[in-house]
Short mmCIF file of C-alpha atoms in Angstrom, two decimals:
data_model
loop_
_atom_site.label_atom_id
_atom_site.label_comp_id
_atom_site.label_asym_id
_atom_site.label_seq_id
_atom_site.Cartn_x
_atom_site.Cartn_y
_atom_site.Cartn_z
CA MET A 1 -65.04 42.27 -62.01
CA ASP A 2 -64.44 41.00 -58.35
CA VAL A 3 -66.10 44.06 -57.12
CA ILE A 4 -69.57 42.54 -57.50
CA PRO A 5 -70.22 40.37 -54.48
CA PRO A 6 -70.60 36.63 -55.54
CA PRO A 7 -74.31 36.25 -54.42
CA LEU A 8 -75.00 39.28 -56.60
CA GLU A 9 -72.92 38.15 -59.33
CA GLN A 10 -75.06 34.64 -59.05
CA LEU A 11 -78.25 36.65 -59.23
CA ILE A 12 -77.09 38.42 -62.40
CA LYS A 13 -76.11 35.24 -63.79
CA GLU A 14 -79.65 33.65 -63.19
CA LEU A 15 -81.34 36.75 -64.51
CA THR A 16 -79.32 36.76 -67.94
CA LYS A 17 -80.72 33.29 -68.46
CA LEU A 18 -84.26 34.88 -69.00
CA PRO A 19 -85.15 35.84 -72.43
CA GLY A 20 -84.20 39.44 -73.64
CA ILE A 21 -82.49 40.15 -70.31
CA GLY A 22 -78.88 40.97 -71.08
CA LYS A 23 -76.01 41.39 -68.76
CA ILE A 24 -76.75 45.26 -68.36
CA THR A 25 -80.40 44.88 -67.70
CA ALA A 26 -79.84 41.84 -65.28
CA THR A 27 -77.30 43.92 -63.27
CA ARG A 28 -79.83 46.73 -63.02
CA LEU A 29 -82.64 44.42 -62.09
CA ALA A 30 -80.39 42.71 -59.39
CA LEU A 31 -79.35 45.99 -57.91
CA TYR A 32 -82.97 47.23 -57.92
CA ILE A 33 -83.83 43.92 -55.90
CA LEU A 34 -80.90 44.32 -53.50
CA ARG A 35 -81.90 47.79 -52.79
CA LYS A 36 -85.52 47.14 -51.96
CA PRO A 37 -86.38 45.41 -48.63
CA ALA A 38 -85.76 41.73 -48.61
CA ASP A 39 -89.55 40.81 -48.29
CA ASN A 40 -90.10 41.72 -52.15
CA ALA A 41 -87.22 39.13 -52.96
CA LEU A 42 -88.63 36.70 -50.77
CA SER A 43 -92.04 36.95 -51.91
CA LEU A 44 -90.69 36.46 -55.68
CA ALA A 45 -88.47 33.56 -54.65
CA GLU A 46 -91.62 32.07 -52.81
CA THR A 47 -93.74 32.46 -56.07
CA LEU A 48 -90.83 30.99 -58.26
CA SER A 49 -90.38 27.96 -55.84
CA SER A 50 -94.10 26.87 -55.91
CA LEU A 51 -94.82 27.69 -59.56
CA HIS A 52 -94.18 24.22 -61.24
CA ASP A 53 -95.63 22.37 -58.50
CA SER A 54 -98.77 24.37 -58.69
CA ILE A 55 -99.27 24.52 -62.67
CA GLN A 56 -99.82 21.49 -64.86
CA LEU A 57 -100.88 21.08 -68.56
CA CYS A 58 -104.52 20.54 -69.38
CA SER A 59 -104.72 17.22 -70.66
CA THR A 60 -107.31 18.29 -73.24
CA CYS A 61 -105.74 21.41 -74.70
CA PHE A 62 -102.29 21.56 -73.15
CA ALA A 63 -102.72 25.01 -71.58
CA PHE A 64 -100.96 25.79 -68.50
CA SER A 65 -103.39 25.47 -65.76
CA GLU A 66 -103.98 24.90 -62.05
CA HIS A 67 -106.61 22.42 -62.55
CA ASP A 68 -107.09 19.58 -65.02
CA PRO A 69 -109.15 20.41 -67.53
CA CYS A 70 -108.25 24.02 -67.42
CA ALA A 71 -110.61 26.86 -67.09
CA ILE A 72 -111.48 27.14 -70.83
CA CYS A 73 -111.94 23.37 -71.36
CA SER A 74 -114.29 23.05 -68.64
CA ASP A 75 -116.27 26.15 -69.47
CA GLN A 76 -119.69 24.96 -71.01
CA ARG A 77 -120.60 28.25 -72.36
CA ARG A 78 -117.71 27.90 -74.74
CA ASN A 79 -118.10 26.35 -78.26
CA HIS A 80 -116.26 23.03 -78.02
CA ARG A 81 -116.72 22.26 -81.65
CA VAL A 82 -114.48 25.08 -82.61
CA ILE A 83 -110.65 24.65 -81.79
CA CYS A 84 -108.21 27.24 -82.22
CA VAL A 85 -104.52 25.92 -82.75
CA VAL A 86 -101.85 28.21 -81.48
CA GLU A 87 -98.02 27.58 -80.95
CA GLY A 88 -97.90 28.83 -77.44
CA PRO A 89 -99.56 29.93 -74.33
CA GLY A 90 -98.71 33.59 -75.12
CA ASP A 91 -100.80 33.26 -78.30
CA LEU A 92 -103.81 31.90 -76.46
CA LEU A 93 -103.67 34.88 -73.91
CA ALA A 94 -103.50 37.35 -76.87
CA ILE A 95 -106.24 35.85 -78.60
CA GLU A 96 -108.39 35.74 -75.31
CA LYS A 97 -107.68 39.49 -74.85
CA THR A 98 -109.72 40.28 -78.10
CA SER A 99 -112.73 38.53 -76.73
CA SER A 100 -113.52 37.50 -80.29
CA PHE A 101 -113.01 33.79 -79.93
CA HIS A 102 -115.45 31.74 -78.07
CA GLY A 103 -114.29 28.28 -79.06
CA VAL A 104 -111.60 26.37 -77.33
CA TYR A 105 -107.60 25.94 -78.02
CA HIS A 106 -105.07 23.39 -78.64
CA ILE A 107 -101.63 24.34 -77.66
CA LEU A 108 -98.76 22.93 -79.92
CA HIS A 109 -95.97 23.92 -77.67
CA GLY A 110 -93.72 24.83 -80.30
CA VAL A 111 -93.38 24.67 -84.15
CA ILE A 112 -91.81 22.13 -86.54
CA SER A 113 -88.22 23.43 -86.96
CA PRO A 114 -85.89 20.82 -88.49
CA LEU A 115 -82.75 22.87 -87.78
CA GLU A 116 -83.45 22.74 -84.12
CA GLY A 117 -84.44 19.04 -84.35
CA ILE A 118 -88.27 19.74 -83.61
CA GLY A 119 -90.48 17.64 -85.86
CA PRO A 120 -94.34 16.87 -85.69
CA LYS A 121 -93.57 14.51 -82.91
CA GLU A 122 -92.05 16.90 -80.65
CA LEU A 123 -95.50 18.95 -80.68
CA LYS A 124 -98.93 18.22 -79.53
CA ILE A 125 -99.96 17.39 -82.95
CA LYS A 126 -100.67 13.58 -82.75
CA GLU A 127 -103.09 14.69 -79.54
CA LEU A 128 -104.88 17.32 -81.94
CA LEU A 129 -105.74 14.84 -84.68
CA GLU A 130 -106.66 12.26 -82.06
CA ARG A 131 -108.99 15.15 -80.62
CA VAL A 132 -110.48 15.93 -84.12
CA ARG A 133 -111.08 12.20 -84.66
CA ASP A 134 -112.57 11.29 -81.35
CA THR A 135 -114.75 14.28 -80.58
CA GLU A 136 -117.17 16.43 -82.30
CA VAL A 137 -115.30 19.01 -83.98
CA GLU A 138 -116.72 21.25 -86.63
CA GLU A 139 -114.01 23.68 -87.33
CA VAL A 140 -110.15 23.81 -86.69
CA LEU A 141 -108.83 27.51 -86.78
CA ILE A 142 -105.16 27.39 -87.28
CA ALA A 143 -103.56 30.54 -85.58
CA THR A 144 -99.92 29.62 -85.89
CA ASN A 145 -97.60 32.64 -86.39
CA LEU A 146 -97.14 34.19 -89.62
CA THR A 147 -93.27 33.26 -89.89
CA VAL A 148 -91.79 30.63 -91.99
CA PRO A 149 -91.73 27.73 -89.47
CA GLY A 150 -95.48 28.88 -88.23
CA GLU A 151 -96.65 28.90 -91.65
CA ALA A 152 -94.66 25.31 -92.50
CA THR A 153 -96.49 23.99 -89.32
CA GLY A 154 -99.91 25.21 -90.27
CA SER A 155 -99.51 23.75 -93.83
CA PHE A 156 -98.62 20.52 -92.10
CA LEU A 157 -101.71 20.67 -89.95
CA ILE A 158 -103.80 21.41 -93.07
CA ASP A 159 -102.50 18.46 -95.09
CA ASN A 160 -103.16 16.02 -91.85
CA LEU A 161 -106.55 17.33 -91.04
CA GLN A 162 -107.90 16.62 -94.66
CA GLN A 163 -108.64 12.83 -93.55
CA TYR A 164 -111.39 14.33 -91.21
CA PRO A 165 -114.68 15.75 -92.19
CA VAL A 166 -113.79 19.17 -90.39
CA LYS A 167 -113.62 22.66 -91.69
CA VAL A 168 -110.02 23.94 -91.51
CA THR A 169 -109.59 27.69 -91.33
CA ARG A 170 -106.63 30.02 -90.99
CA LEU A 171 -106.38 33.66 -89.26
CA ALA A 172 -106.71 36.30 -92.23
CA CYS A 173 -103.30 37.77 -93.29
CA GLY A 174 -103.51 41.40 -94.17
CA ILE A 175 -102.81 45.02 -93.61
CA SER A 176 -102.77 45.93 -89.85
CA MET A 177 -105.29 48.20 -88.44
CA GLY A 178 -104.16 51.92 -88.70
CA MET A 179 -101.38 50.92 -91.00
CA ASP A 180 -100.51 53.03 -94.08
CA ILE A 181 -100.80 50.92 -97.17
CA LYS A 182 -97.50 52.40 -98.56
CA TYR A 183 -95.61 51.27 -95.62
CA ALA A 184 -96.92 47.60 -95.56
CA ASP A 185 -94.22 45.06 -96.71
CA GLN A 186 -94.83 43.74 -100.08
CA HIS A 187 -95.62 40.00 -98.92
CA THR A 188 -98.25 41.21 -96.49
CA LEU A 189 -99.80 43.51 -99.16
CA ALA A 190 -99.40 40.42 -101.84
CA ARG A 191 -101.60 38.42 -99.16
CA ALA A 192 -103.95 41.29 -98.58
CA ILE A 193 -104.80 41.23 -102.09
CA ALA A 194 -104.93 37.60 -102.58
CA GLY A 195 -107.19 37.30 -99.55
CA ARG A 196 -109.42 40.51 -100.55
CA GLN A 197 -112.74 40.08 -99.18
CA ASN A 198 -116.12 40.45 -101.15
CA PHE A 199 -118.54 43.09 -100.07
CA SER A 200 -120.90 42.52 -103.10
CA MET B 1 -108.48 37.35 -67.66
CA ASP B 2 -109.24 34.27 -65.45
CA VAL B 3 -107.50 32.02 -68.31
CA ILE B 4 -104.26 32.81 -66.41
CA PRO B 5 -103.73 30.23 -63.52
CA PRO B 6 -103.41 32.33 -60.33
CA PRO B 7 -99.82 31.15 -59.59
CA LEU B 8 -98.68 32.38 -63.01
CA GLU B 9 -100.55 35.71 -62.47
CA GLN B 10 -98.94 36.07 -58.93
CA LEU B 11 -95.44 35.52 -60.70
CA ILE B 12 -96.43 38.26 -63.35
CA LYS B 13 -97.37 40.79 -60.75
CA GLU B 14 -94.09 40.15 -58.85
CA LEU B 15 -92.26 40.63 -62.05
CA THR B 16 -94.00 43.67 -62.91
CA LYS B 17 -92.82 45.38 -59.67
CA LEU B 18 -89.09 45.45 -61.29
CA PRO B 19 -87.94 48.35 -63.21
CA GLY B 20 -88.46 48.61 -66.89
CA ILE B 21 -90.82 45.41 -66.70
CA GLY B 22 -94.27 45.93 -68.07
CA LYS B 23 -97.10 43.47 -68.13
CA ILE B 24 -96.14 42.34 -71.46
CA THR B 25 -92.53 41.37 -70.72
CA ALA B 26 -93.43 40.05 -67.39
CA THR B 27 -95.85 37.66 -68.94
CA ARG B 28 -93.42 36.45 -71.56
CA LEU B 29 -90.82 36.06 -68.80
CA ALA B 30 -93.14 34.08 -66.46
CA LEU B 31 -94.25 31.75 -69.39
CA TYR B 32 -90.74 31.27 -70.37
CA ILE B 33 -89.94 30.32 -66.70
CA LEU B 34 -92.83 27.99 -66.52
CA ARG B 35 -91.85 26.32 -69.96
CA LYS B 36 -88.21 25.72 -68.81
CA PRO B 37 -87.64 22.95 -66.19
CA ALA B 38 -88.52 23.64 -62.48
CA ASP B 39 -84.84 23.45 -61.43
CA ASN B 40 -84.17 26.58 -63.25
CA ALA B 41 -86.84 28.60 -61.29
CA LEU B 42 -85.92 26.96 -57.90
CA SER B 43 -82.21 28.01 -58.54
CA LEU B 44 -83.15 31.54 -58.98
CA ALA B 45 -85.71 31.41 -55.97
CA GLU B 46 -82.81 30.27 -53.75
CA THR B 47 -80.53 32.90 -55.13
CA LEU B 48 -83.20 35.53 -54.34
CA SER B 49 -83.86 34.16 -50.89
CA SER B 50 -80.35 34.42 -49.68
CA LEU B 51 -79.45 37.66 -51.36
CA HIS B 52 -80.27 39.80 -48.60
CA ASP B 53 -78.85 37.81 -45.96
CA SER B 54 -75.44 37.47 -47.58
CA ILE B 55 -74.81 41.06 -48.83
CA GLN B 56 -74.32 44.03 -46.37
CA LEU B 57 -73.11 47.72 -46.94
CA CYS B 58 -69.58 48.20 -46.59
CA SER B 59 -69.38 50.40 -43.34
CA THR B 60 -66.80 52.55 -45.04
CA CYS B 61 -67.86 53.28 -48.62
CA PHE B 62 -71.53 51.78 -48.41
CA ALA B 63 -71.05 49.66 -51.38
CA PHE B 64 -73.02 46.30 -51.53
CA SER B 65 -70.39 43.51 -50.42
CA GLU B 66 -70.36 40.15 -48.93
CA HIS B 67 -67.76 41.25 -46.51
CA ASP B 68 -67.21 44.48 -44.34
CA PRO B 69 -65.10 46.23 -45.38
CA CYS B 70 -65.82 45.59 -49.20
CA ALA B 71 -63.20 44.15 -51.59
CA ILE B 72 -62.04 47.92 -52.79
CA CYS B 73 -61.92 49.36 -49.37
CA SER B 74 -59.64 46.34 -48.18
CA ASP B 75 -57.46 46.40 -51.28
CA GLN B 76 -54.03 48.32 -50.21
CA ARG B 77 -52.84 48.75 -53.76
CA ARG B 78 -55.74 51.07 -54.14
CA ASN B 79 -55.28 54.86 -53.58
CA HIS B 80 -57.37 55.43 -50.17
CA ARG B 81 -56.47 59.15 -50.55
CA VAL B 82 -58.70 59.64 -53.44
CA ILE B 83 -62.49 59.30 -52.94
CA CYS B 84 -64.91 58.89 -56.02
CA VAL B 85 -68.51 59.84 -54.87
CA VAL B 86 -71.32 58.07 -56.76
CA GLU B 87 -75.00 58.05 -56.63
CA GLY B 88 -75.45 54.27 -56.70
CA PRO B 89 -73.50 50.88 -56.88
CA GLY B 90 -74.34 50.91 -60.65
CA ASP B 91 -72.14 53.94 -61.18
CA LEU B 92 -69.47 52.20 -59.09
CA LEU B 93 -69.46 49.27 -61.61
CA ALA B 94 -69.42 51.48 -64.73
CA ILE B 95 -66.29 53.41 -63.42
CA GLU B 96 -64.52 50.07 -62.43
CA LYS B 97 -65.25 48.84 -65.96
CA THR B 98 -62.97 51.46 -67.30
CA SER B 99 -59.97 50.66 -65.21
CA SER B 100 -59.23 54.27 -65.12
CA PHE B 101 -59.76 54.90 -61.58
CA HIS B 102 -57.44 53.44 -58.79
CA GLY B 103 -58.87 55.22 -55.75
CA VAL B 104 -61.58 54.23 -53.49
CA TYR B 105 -65.49 55.20 -53.56
CA HIS B 106 -68.21 56.56 -51.48
CA ILE B 107 -71.75 55.64 -52.36
CA LEU B 108 -74.57 58.11 -51.67
CA HIS B 109 -77.35 55.90 -52.31
CA GLY B 110 -79.39 58.46 -54.22
CA VAL B 111 -79.68 62.21 -55.06
CA ILE B 112 -81.10 64.97 -53.23
CA SER B 113 -84.73 65.30 -54.58
CA PRO B 114 -86.94 67.72 -52.43
CA LEU B 115 -89.90 66.59 -54.54
CA GLU B 116 -89.63 62.95 -53.32
CA GLY B 117 -88.68 64.17 -49.77
CA ILE B 118 -85.14 63.18 -50.17
CA GLY B 119 -82.87 65.77 -48.60
CA PRO B 120 -78.90 65.39 -47.67
CA LYS B 121 -79.90 63.40 -44.42
CA GLU B 122 -81.43 60.62 -46.37
CA LEU B 123 -78.04 60.03 -48.20
CA LYS B 124 -74.56 59.12 -46.94
CA ILE B 125 -73.45 62.71 -47.07
CA LYS B 126 -72.72 63.01 -43.38
CA GLU B 127 -70.50 59.86 -43.63
CA LEU B 128 -68.60 61.29 -46.55
CA LEU B 129 -67.79 64.62 -44.73
CA GLU B 130 -66.87 62.47 -41.65
CA ARG B 131 -64.69 60.38 -43.66
CA VAL B 132 -62.93 63.63 -45.25
CA ARG B 133 -62.47 64.96 -41.80
CA ASP B 134 -61.25 61.94 -40.01
CA THR B 135 -58.93 60.25 -42.58
CA GLU B 136 -56.26 61.49 -44.92
CA VAL B 137 -58.02 62.30 -48.01
CA GLU B 138 -56.42 64.32 -51.05
CA GLU B 139 -59.18 64.36 -53.60
CA VAL B 140 -62.64 63.84 -53.71
CA LEU B 141 -63.84 63.23 -57.31
CA ILE B 142 -67.56 63.86 -57.80
CA ALA B 143 -69.11 61.69 -60.05
CA THR B 144 -72.98 62.08 -59.66
CA ASN B 145 -75.11 62.10 -62.88
CA LEU B 146 -75.10 64.95 -65.34
CA THR B 147 -78.89 65.13 -64.45
CA VAL B 148 -80.50 68.19 -62.58
CA PRO B 149 -80.70 66.17 -59.27
CA GLY B 150 -77.29 64.86 -59.78
CA GLU B 151 -75.83 68.36 -60.57
CA ALA B 152 -77.54 69.54 -57.56
CA THR B 153 -76.32 66.97 -55.07
CA GLY B 154 -72.72 67.58 -56.67
CA SER B 155 -72.89 71.42 -55.84
CA PHE B 156 -74.41 70.58 -52.41
CA LEU B 157 -71.33 68.46 -51.80
CA ILE B 158 -68.80 70.99 -53.36
CA ASP B 159 -70.19 73.64 -50.89
CA ASN B 160 -69.96 71.42 -47.83
CA LEU B 161 -66.26 69.98 -48.74
CA GLN B 162 -65.02 73.44 -49.00
CA GLN B 163 -64.36 73.54 -45.19
CA TYR B 164 -61.80 70.70 -45.55
CA PRO B 165 -58.42 71.02 -46.93
CA VAL B 166 -59.18 68.66 -49.88
CA LYS B 167 -59.13 69.13 -53.73
CA VAL B 168 -62.54 68.55 -55.07
CA THR B 169 -62.85 67.51 -58.83
CA ARG B 170 -65.74 66.54 -61.15
CA LEU B 171 -65.95 64.13 -64.08
CA ALA B 172 -65.51 66.16 -67.25
CA CYS B 173 -68.42 67.12 -69.32
CA GLY B 174 -68.24 67.11 -73.05
CA ILE B 175 -69.02 65.45 -76.45
CA SER B 176 -69.03 61.83 -76.15
CA MET B 177 -66.24 59.61 -78.03
CA GLY B 178 -67.39 59.04 -81.71
CA MET B 179 -70.06 61.76 -81.28
CA ASP B 180 -70.87 64.09 -84.13
CA ILE B 181 -70.33 67.91 -82.96
CA LYS B 182 -73.85 68.80 -84.92
CA TYR B 183 -75.69 66.33 -83.32
CA ALA B 184 -74.76 67.06 -79.70
CA ASP B 185 -77.17 69.03 -77.59
CA GLN B 186 -76.48 72.59 -77.04
CA HIS B 187 -76.04 72.39 -73.09
CA THR B 188 -73.37 69.73 -73.50
CA LEU B 189 -71.64 71.59 -76.51
CA ALA B 190 -71.66 74.73 -74.14
CA ARG B 191 -70.15 72.63 -71.50
CA ALA B 192 -67.34 71.40 -73.77
CA ILE B 193 -66.54 74.89 -74.80
CA ALA B 194 -66.39 76.14 -71.35
CA GLY B 195 -64.12 73.21 -70.21
CA ARG B 196 -61.89 73.14 -73.03
CA GLN B 197 -58.68 71.69 -72.56
CA ASN B 198 -55.36 73.55 -73.12
CA PHE B 199 -52.74 71.68 -75.19
CA SER B 200 -50.31 74.76 -75.62
#
């Protein structure tokens, strides 16, 4: 459609590169940005421009951080002997939100996915094993996603961690809070039964 | 959560200002942008920075355009005697996509909404009336949305256009294509009956 001015078309094209943003949403966002004062667009542009310069990976846990080591790795009130392994930074934020974990993290930055050409070497797995080998770690809590690649990555980690004197745990898999058992999928229900907890 | 580095937090804040983007989506988008090469973020930033400078309102129809008059207003193959009045630029794009309208447009940039303090003076209504008065217009097709404020704005326009010797039409209201009549809401069905077409 040549009725869309090229600069607007360009913005729509850039926005559709983002995950979950299709052409219709991108058009709506672009028109919204255009209708609002230029200051808003400039402020967003500035934040985007400086983003990659101001954020780096923590050299210990590989979280995104302004400083190295990151806020969590440099916090002495946290238990540095318990490492929670997650696929990505979004998972770290979700776990932090619960306020239930007081250890530190290790971010893999992906999962093993042979079809996409991602093997253990493309992830921060070697760095995790070195961390377990070289520092005083008591427990590694594996918190990869409950998906096929997440589970496969978890199994790979479990296999490779067995050479070290460290406790390896996984997040419990079971029925969600507030969930009706008759609506739970059979795989989850099977895992909830297999992992049933003992109160006796 | 102080675990989110401030520059990332800032980007999330900027993104949540966009319509339909909540904190969770904004976080997902921001992390995605951060994971991808800086070039992508810089390219989006550049497009955003130049957007408002390179796009203006067409002084005839008030569409967003790189040039004044816009592509549609300067297209002599279009029928300049038929003006389609829409609320916003997104509506114009939707109508253009149908390839069913060959006239020109007039963009109101909003609807009358007393609760939000938007009266006829805040919209491009005076400009529409002047355009009908001063140029050779045969038909004004009112294509405001089928919402309460859209209908009210349409009625206001119909009242004010009656002083000119111009045909005023509205988009047909009725059952959507592929829709099952028993699932149509009663207001739409009532309008479809009232506006029934004669094939005899």
